Short mmCIF file of C-alpha atoms in Angstrom, two decimals:
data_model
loop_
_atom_site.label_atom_id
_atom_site.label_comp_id
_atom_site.label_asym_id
_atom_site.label_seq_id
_atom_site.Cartn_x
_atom_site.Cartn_y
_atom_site.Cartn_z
CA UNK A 1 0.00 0.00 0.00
CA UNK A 2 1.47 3.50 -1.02
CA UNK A 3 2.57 5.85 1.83
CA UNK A 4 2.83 9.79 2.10
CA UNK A 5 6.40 8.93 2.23
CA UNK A 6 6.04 8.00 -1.70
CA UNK A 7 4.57 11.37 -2.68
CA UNK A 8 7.26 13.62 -4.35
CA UNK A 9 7.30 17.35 -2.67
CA UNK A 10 6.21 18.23 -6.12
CA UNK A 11 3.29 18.95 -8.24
CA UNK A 12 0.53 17.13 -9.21
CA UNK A 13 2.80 15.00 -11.61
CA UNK A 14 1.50 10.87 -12.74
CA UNK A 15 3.28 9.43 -9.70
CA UNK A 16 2.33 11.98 -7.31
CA UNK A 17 -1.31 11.18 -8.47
CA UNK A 18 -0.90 7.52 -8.50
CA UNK A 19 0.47 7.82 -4.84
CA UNK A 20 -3.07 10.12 -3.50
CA UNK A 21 -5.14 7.36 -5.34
CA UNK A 22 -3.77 4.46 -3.28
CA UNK A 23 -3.95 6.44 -0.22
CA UNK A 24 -8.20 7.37 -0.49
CA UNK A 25 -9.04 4.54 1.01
CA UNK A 26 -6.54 4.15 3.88
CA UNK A 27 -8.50 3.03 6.83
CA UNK A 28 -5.63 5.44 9.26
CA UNK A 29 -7.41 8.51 10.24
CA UNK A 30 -3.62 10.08 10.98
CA UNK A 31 -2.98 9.13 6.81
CA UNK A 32 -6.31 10.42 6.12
CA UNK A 33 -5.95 14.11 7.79
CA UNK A 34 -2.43 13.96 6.49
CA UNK A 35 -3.73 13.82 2.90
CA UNK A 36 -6.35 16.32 3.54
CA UNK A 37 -3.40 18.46 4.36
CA UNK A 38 -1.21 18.06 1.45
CA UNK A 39 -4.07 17.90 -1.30
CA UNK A 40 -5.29 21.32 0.50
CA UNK A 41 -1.69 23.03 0.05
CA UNK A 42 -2.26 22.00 -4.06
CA UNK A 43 -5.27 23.74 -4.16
CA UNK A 44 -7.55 23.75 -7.44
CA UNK A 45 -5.20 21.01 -9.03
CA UNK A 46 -5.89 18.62 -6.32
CA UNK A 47 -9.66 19.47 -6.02
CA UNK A 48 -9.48 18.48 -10.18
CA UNK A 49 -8.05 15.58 -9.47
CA UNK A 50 -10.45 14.49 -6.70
CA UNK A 51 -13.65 15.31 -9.04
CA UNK A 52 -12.18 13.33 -12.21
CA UNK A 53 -11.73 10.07 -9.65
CA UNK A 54 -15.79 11.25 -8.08
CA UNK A 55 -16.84 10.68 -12.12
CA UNK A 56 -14.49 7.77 -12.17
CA UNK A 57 -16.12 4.59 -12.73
CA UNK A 58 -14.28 3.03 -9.28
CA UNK A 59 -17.47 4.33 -7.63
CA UNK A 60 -16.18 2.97 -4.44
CA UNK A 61 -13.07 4.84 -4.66
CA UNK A 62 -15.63 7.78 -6.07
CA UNK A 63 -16.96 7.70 -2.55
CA UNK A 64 -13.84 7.99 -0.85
CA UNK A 65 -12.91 10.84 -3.22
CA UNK A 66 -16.25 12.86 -2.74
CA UNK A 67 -15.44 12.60 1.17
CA UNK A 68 -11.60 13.76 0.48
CA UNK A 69 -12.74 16.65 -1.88
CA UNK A 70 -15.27 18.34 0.85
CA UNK A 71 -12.64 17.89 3.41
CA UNK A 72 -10.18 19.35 1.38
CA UNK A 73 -12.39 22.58 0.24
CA UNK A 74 -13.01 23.50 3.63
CA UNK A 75 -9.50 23.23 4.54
CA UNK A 76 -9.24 25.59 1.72
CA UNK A 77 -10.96 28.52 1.80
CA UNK A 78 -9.77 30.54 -1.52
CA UNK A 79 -10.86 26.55 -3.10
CA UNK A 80 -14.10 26.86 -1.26
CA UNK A 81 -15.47 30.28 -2.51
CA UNK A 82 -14.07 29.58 -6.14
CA UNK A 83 -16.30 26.39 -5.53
CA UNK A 84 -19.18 29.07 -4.53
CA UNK A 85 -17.87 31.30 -7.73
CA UNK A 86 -19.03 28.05 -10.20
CA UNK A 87 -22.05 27.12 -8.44
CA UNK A 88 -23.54 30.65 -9.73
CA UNK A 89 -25.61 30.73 -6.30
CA UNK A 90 -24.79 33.56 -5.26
CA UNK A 91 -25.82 34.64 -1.47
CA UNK A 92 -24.60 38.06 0.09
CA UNK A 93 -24.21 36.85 3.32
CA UNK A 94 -22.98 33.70 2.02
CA UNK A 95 -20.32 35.47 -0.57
CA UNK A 96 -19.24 37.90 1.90
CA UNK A 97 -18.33 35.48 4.94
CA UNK A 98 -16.45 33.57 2.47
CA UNK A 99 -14.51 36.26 1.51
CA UNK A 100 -13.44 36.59 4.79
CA UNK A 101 -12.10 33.31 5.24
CA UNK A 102 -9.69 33.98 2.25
CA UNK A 103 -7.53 36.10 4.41
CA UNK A 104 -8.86 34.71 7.86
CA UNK A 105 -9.56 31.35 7.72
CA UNK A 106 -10.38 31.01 11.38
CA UNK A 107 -13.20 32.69 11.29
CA UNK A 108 -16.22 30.91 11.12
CA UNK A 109 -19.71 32.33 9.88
CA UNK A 110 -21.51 31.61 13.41
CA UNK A 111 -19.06 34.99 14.36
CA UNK A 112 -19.52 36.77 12.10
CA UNK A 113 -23.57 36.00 11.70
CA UNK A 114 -24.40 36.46 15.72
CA UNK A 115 -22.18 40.01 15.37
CA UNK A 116 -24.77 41.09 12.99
CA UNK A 117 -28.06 39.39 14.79
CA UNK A 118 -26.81 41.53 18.16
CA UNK A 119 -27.25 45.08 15.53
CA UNK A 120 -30.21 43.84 13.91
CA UNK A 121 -31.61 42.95 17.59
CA UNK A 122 -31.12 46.66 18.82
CA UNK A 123 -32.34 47.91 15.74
CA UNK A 124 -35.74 45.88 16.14
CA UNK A 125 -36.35 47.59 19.76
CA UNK A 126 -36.35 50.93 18.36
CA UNK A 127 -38.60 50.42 15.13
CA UNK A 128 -42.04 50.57 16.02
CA UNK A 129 -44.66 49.57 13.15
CA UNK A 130 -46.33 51.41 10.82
CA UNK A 131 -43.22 52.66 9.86
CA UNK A 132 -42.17 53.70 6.58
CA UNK A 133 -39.28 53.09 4.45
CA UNK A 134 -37.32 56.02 5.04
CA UNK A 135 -38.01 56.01 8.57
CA UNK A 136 -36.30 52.22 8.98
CA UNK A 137 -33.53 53.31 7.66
CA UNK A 138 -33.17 55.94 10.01
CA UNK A 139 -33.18 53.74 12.87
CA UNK A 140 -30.72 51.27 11.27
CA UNK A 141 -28.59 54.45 10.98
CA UNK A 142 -29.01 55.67 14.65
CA UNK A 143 -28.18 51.71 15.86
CA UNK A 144 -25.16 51.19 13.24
CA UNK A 145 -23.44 54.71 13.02
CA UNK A 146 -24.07 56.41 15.96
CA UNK A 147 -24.59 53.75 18.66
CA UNK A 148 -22.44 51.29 17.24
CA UNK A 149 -20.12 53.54 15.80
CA UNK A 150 -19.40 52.66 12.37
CA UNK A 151 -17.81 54.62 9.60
CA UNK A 152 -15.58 55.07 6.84
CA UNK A 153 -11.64 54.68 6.98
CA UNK A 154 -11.09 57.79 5.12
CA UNK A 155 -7.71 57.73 6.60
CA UNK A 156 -6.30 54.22 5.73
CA UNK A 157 -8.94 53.42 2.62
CA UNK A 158 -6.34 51.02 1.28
CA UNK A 159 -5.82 48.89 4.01
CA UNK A 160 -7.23 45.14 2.72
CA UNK A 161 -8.97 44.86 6.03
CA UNK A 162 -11.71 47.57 4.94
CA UNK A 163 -12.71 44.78 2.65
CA UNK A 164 -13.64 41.82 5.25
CA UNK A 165 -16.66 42.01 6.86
CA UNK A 166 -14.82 40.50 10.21
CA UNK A 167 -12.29 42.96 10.21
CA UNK A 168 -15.10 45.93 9.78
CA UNK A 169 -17.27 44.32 12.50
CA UNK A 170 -14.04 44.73 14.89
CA UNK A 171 -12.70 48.09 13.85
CA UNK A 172 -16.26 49.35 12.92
CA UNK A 173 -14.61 51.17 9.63
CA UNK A 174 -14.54 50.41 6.31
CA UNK A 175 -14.92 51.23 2.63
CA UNK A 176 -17.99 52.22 0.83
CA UNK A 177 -19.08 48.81 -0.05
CA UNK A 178 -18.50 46.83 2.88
CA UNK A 179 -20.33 49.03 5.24
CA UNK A 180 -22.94 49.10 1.94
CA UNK A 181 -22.78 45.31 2.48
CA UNK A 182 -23.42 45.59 6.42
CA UNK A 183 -25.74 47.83 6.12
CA UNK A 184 -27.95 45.73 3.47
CA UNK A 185 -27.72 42.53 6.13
CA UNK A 186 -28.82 44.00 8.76
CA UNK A 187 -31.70 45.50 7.11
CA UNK A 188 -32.39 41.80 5.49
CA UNK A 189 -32.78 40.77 9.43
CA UNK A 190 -35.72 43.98 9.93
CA UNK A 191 -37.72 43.49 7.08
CA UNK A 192 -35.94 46.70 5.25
CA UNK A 193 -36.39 45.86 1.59
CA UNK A 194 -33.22 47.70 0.14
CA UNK A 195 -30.85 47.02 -2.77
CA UNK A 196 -27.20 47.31 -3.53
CA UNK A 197 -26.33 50.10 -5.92
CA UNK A 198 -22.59 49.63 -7.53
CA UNK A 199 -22.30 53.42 -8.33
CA UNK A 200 -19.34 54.26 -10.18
CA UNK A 201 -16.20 55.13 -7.90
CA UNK A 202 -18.48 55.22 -4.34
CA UNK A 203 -20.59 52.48 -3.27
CA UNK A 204 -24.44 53.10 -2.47
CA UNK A 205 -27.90 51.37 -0.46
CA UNK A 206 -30.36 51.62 -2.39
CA UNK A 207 -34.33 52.18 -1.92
CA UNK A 208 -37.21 51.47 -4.14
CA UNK A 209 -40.40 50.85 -2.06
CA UNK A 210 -41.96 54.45 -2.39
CA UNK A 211 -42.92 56.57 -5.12
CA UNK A 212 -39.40 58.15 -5.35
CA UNK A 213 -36.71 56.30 -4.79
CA UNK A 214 -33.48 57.12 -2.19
CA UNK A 215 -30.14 56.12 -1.58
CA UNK A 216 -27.94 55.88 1.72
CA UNK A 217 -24.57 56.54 1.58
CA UNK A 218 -23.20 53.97 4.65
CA UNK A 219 -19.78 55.54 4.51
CA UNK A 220 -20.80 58.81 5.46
CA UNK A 221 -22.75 57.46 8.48
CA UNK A 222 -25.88 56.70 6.55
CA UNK A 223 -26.35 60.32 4.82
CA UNK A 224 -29.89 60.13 2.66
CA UNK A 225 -29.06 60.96 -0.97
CA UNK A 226 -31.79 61.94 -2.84
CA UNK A 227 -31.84 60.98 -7.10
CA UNK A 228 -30.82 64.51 -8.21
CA UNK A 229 -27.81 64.35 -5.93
CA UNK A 230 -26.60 61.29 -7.78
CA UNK A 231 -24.55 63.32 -10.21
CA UNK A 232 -22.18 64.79 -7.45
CA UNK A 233 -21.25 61.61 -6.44
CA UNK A 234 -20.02 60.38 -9.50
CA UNK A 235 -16.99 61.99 -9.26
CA UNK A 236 -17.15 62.68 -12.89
CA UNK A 237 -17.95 58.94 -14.26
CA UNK A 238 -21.51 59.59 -15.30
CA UNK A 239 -23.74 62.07 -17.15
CA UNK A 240 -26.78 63.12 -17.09
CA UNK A 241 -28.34 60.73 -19.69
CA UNK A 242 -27.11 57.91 -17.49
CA UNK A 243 -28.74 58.60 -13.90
CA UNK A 244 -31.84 56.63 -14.94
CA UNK A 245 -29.71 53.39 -15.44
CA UNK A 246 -28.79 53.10 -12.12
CA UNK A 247 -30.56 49.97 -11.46
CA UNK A 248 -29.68 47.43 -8.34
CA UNK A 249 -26.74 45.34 -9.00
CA UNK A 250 -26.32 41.90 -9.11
CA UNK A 251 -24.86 39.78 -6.01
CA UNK A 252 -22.59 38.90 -8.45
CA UNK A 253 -21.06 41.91 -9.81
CA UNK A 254 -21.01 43.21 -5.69
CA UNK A 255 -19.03 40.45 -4.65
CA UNK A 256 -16.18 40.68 -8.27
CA UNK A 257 -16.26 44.98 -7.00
CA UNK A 258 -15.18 43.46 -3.77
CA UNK A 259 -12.96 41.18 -5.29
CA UNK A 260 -11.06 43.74 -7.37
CA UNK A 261 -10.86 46.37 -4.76
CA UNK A 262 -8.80 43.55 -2.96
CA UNK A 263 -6.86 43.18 -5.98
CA UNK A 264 -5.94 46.34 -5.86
CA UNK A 265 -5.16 47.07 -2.26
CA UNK A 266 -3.20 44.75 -1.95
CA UNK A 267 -0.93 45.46 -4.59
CA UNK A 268 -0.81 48.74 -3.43
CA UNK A 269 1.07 47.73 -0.50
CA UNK A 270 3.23 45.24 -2.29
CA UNK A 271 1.40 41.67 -1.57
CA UNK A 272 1.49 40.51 -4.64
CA UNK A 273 0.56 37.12 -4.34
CA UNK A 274 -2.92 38.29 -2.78
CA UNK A 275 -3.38 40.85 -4.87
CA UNK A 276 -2.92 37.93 -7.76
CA UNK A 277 -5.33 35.55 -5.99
CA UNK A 278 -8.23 37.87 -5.66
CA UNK A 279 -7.60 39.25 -9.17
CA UNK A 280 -7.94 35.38 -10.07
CA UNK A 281 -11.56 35.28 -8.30
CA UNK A 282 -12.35 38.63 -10.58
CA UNK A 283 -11.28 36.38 -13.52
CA UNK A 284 -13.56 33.23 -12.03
CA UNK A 285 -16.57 35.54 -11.54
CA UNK A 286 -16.19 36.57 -15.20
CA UNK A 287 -15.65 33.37 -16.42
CA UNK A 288 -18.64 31.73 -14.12
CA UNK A 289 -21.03 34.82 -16.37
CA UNK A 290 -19.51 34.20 -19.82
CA UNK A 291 -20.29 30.53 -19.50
CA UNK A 292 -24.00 30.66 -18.14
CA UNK A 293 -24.66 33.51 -21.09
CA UNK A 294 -23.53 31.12 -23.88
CA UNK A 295 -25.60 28.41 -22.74
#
């Protein structure tokens, strides 16, 4: 029977291969989390791998496989949310805590999810219905920016941790969208019906229940933003003609924005590799879109 002694310290190469095949169904559990580990440091190669044996036609080693492959994905997290990228089942909450994970893979979504119940729960005590629209969202905005304290990092906007929805729950600052992103689960949890608005160069809440519409702007604490205000906010990316199209965007194209500000962050402070790896889940959100559109 093969041994993690015969796998090479290399890549995925036909011995290497041939050596994680005879190990699937070892009966150790210490050779079992030890493959976990290795086919986790491989990433997308090994989780390839593990799917080709899952449509293999060994179906009990298929079993084995399927087991190895979920193990391995959540030992993965970057593996894990480009497995969320394909699936093209795309959840806010769901994208946004995986995110996370990328960078702090400790974190687990119970954390992160009773963080935002405990707002959500002090914003229910103070919203009394009938109450309209606008008037939810100014209760959200006396619980999250005044009473909780949240705002934008004006001073260190590049910092990566802006981006991760942990990391703005503990500091209570961050960028346009993530605070957008906050903002938009919280009011999920009190029945505010409010959309994401991808505005060109500064990230918006959006809301469509009444007869005219009105945005929030979450990184100045919430401000109310009224349609013909739109234009000063685009910093010069839109005109006129174009105010109308502003339309609420897709989970998907939220979570690639977050994605690419990441990108970019990060390179700005000289991490390249990260700044490669979340330009590479920019790529796989693109990629996931192109395919479904030429089906």
């Amino acid at each position: 029977m093969a041994t993690l002694q015969d796998v090479p310290p290399i890549d995925l190469t036909t011995e290497r291969r041939d050596a994680f095949r005879g190990l699937l169904d070892d009966p150790s559990p210490v050779v079992q989390k030890a493959l976990v580990h290795e086919l986790s440091k491989i990433g997308p190669a090994a989780c390839a791998f593990l799917e080709e044996i899952v449509s293999g036609s060994n179906r009990m080693l298929a079993l084995h496989a399927k087991r190895i492959l979920k193990e391995v994905e959540n030992a993965n997290p970057s593996e894990e949310f480009r497995k969320f990228i394909r699936s093209q089942n795309y959840e806010l909450e769901t994208g946004a805590i995986m995110l996370c994970r990328v960078a702090y893979p400790e974190v687990t979504p119970a954390e992160i999810c009773t963080q935002i119940d405990s707002i959500a729960d002090r914003c229910r005590e103070l919203i009394a219905n009938p109450i309209s629209p606008r008037e939810r969202c100014v209760m959200i905005n006396r619980v999250l920016f005044h009473e909780f304290g949240f705002r934008g990092n004006a001073e260190d906007y590049e910092n990566p941790d802006n981006s991760f929805l942990n990391r703005v729950l503990e500091t209570k600052k961050g960028l346009p969208i993530s605070l957008s992103i906050l903002y938009l689960l919280v009011a999920q949890r009190v029945g505010a019906d409010l959309d994401p608005i991808a505005y060109p160069g500064h990230f918006l809440v959006g809301s469509f229940e009444e007869d005219l519409p009105f945005y929030i702007d979450a990184f100045k604490r919430g401000r109310f933003i009224a349609p013909g205000q739109l234009l000063d906010y685009s910093s010069g990316y839109l005109s006129v003609s174009q105010l109308g199209n502003l339309a609420p965007s897709p989970i998907r194209e939220v979570l690639t924005r977050c994605c690419q500000n990441l990108a970019n962050h990060y390179g700005a402070i000289g991490q390249e590799s990260q700044s490669k790896l979340f330009a590479s889940f920019v790529h796989d959100f693109q990629t996931a879109h192109s395919a479904s559109h030429s089906k």
